C-alpha angles and dihedrals in degrees: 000000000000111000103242114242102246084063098037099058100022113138125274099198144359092273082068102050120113115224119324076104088164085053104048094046087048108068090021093078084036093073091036091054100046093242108115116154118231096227126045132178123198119198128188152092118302120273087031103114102273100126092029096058089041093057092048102048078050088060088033092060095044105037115100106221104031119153092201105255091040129055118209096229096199103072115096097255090057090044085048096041096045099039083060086243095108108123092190092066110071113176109200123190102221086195078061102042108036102144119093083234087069082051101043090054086053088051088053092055104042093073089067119101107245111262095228124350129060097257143034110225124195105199101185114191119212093006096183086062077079119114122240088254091052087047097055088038092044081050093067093041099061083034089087120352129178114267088240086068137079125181125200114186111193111193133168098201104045092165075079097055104092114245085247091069108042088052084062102065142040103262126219123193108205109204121206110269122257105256094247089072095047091050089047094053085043094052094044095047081051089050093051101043084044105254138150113208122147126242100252083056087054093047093054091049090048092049094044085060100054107242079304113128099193087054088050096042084057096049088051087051088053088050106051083045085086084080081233110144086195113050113193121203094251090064094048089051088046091059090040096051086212138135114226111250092240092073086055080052094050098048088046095058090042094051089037083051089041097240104165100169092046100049085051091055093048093052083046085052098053095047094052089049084050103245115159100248092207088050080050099046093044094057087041080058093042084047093044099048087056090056094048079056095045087052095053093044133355073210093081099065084093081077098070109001084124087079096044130082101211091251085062097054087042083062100032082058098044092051093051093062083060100060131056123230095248097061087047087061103040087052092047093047090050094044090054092044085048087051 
């Protein structure tokens, strides 16, 4: 069985790792400096580095000859930690493991010396899936932990995870990452696997994840899936089963220009091509409602800039001095009745 992108190129160290910079320098010279905190809590969407950064400080901590942002990859505890036979990392998933008698049997063995590696590290996935009891047991637990151990708690809905807690830990909030970056891992993972793809098919793919690069990562996979050396922008938009926002751009300039006839004729087009028209009206409300934003403000663009290539926001803005409040509304107002 084939090994899936995101595992086969995730990072191996900091130096790897693709945006979260603050992060990165952060517990880099942590580690350099000997001064690694025993409880960590990583915030943030999905596909954003949680787990991967986790992983890595795990290695970081326990390799012996680390530099901080590399690891050396050769000493016993790399070679351990990156075969998956390392004893000392144990991964829970808290959505898995929810009752505080989950917690309790981790209590029992923390007390234990690692086997084999320097630390003992807890890395805790979803943290806020955790009961009430896990979390008051958990509580005492990071209260006051031996020095052999280290906890990382990765959650995506951090508003779940008890003040308590948070207080407990040194917090890091992960942001999605700006689509340049995305487009960059997705074009050096093609390059690797042999395939040619351009960049606007790259910059679909990018703004369909999210600003998440696992997510990407497993949207290229499914693409290359299709065994074409050469991937061409309309096979991109058919997995997808997505329009190309230059069609909701489109739509938007002929009904701002009052072009009845022509905007027909593009809805007939797009039926014909196969396109699904609610997918299609969906993404002309989600288009229209950014420029309603646009037009109260060019400032809310911060909103939804992760979908956007700098050229498409130029002319997003520039659309959105062409058109009155009023009409926005009104064409908001008719495509939601229509859906």
């Amino acid at each position: 069985m084939s090994v899936t992108l995101y595992r086969k190129y995730r990072p191996k160290n900091f130096a790897e790792i693709i945006g979260q910079k603050h992060i990165v320098q952060t517990l880099s010279n942590a580690v350099k400096n000997n001064r690694v905190g025993q409880a960590y809590l990583f915030a943030g969407p999905r596909g954003t580095g949680k787990t991967s950064i986790a992983r890595i400080l795990a290695k970081t901590v326990n390799c012996q000859k680390s530099g901080g942002m590399t690891t050396c990859e050769k000493c016993p505890a790399c070679e351990m930690i990156n075969s998956g036979k390392a004893l000392d990392i144990i991964e829970i998933d808290a959505a898995s493991n929810t009752s505080v008698d989950n917690i309790r049997e981790l209590r029992e063995t923390i007390a234990f010396p690692p086997t084999s590696l320097k630390y003992k590290v807890y890395i805790i996935d979803e943290v806020h899936m955790l009961s009430k009891g896990a979390f008051n047991a958990l509580l005492k637990t990071l209260e006051e932990p031996p020095s052999h151990v280290i906890f990382i708690l990765a959650t995506t809905e951090i508003h779940k995870v008890p003040e308590t807690i948070i207080s407990r830990c040194q917090r890091f909030d992960f942001a999605r990452l700006p689509m340049p970056n995305i487009i960059e891992k997705l074009s050096f993972i093609a390059g690797k696997e042999k395939i040619k793809i351009d960049e606007d098919s790259l910059e679909m793919i990018a703004i369909a994840a999210e600003r998440g690069v696992r997510h990407a990562e497993s949207l290229l996979a499914q693409i290359i899936a299709l065994e074409d050396k050469n991937i061409t922008k309309k096979e991109v938009e058919e997995i997808l089963g997505t329009t190309d926002r230059k069609f909701s751009f489109e739509m938007a300039e002929m009904i701002i220009e009052g072009e009845s006839r022509r905007a027909i004729e593009k809805i007939n087009e797009l039926l014909v091509e196969g396109y699904d028209l609610q997918v299609f009206n969906k993404s002309l409300i989600n288009y229209i409602r950014q420029l309603m934003l646009l037009k109260i403000s060019p400032e809310l663009k911060s909103y939804f800039t992760y979908e956007l290539t700098a050229e498409q926001l130029e002319k997003m803005i520039t659309q959105s001095k062409k058109v009155e409040m009023p009409k926005i509304i009104d064409t908001i107002n008719l495509f939601l009745d229509a859906q």
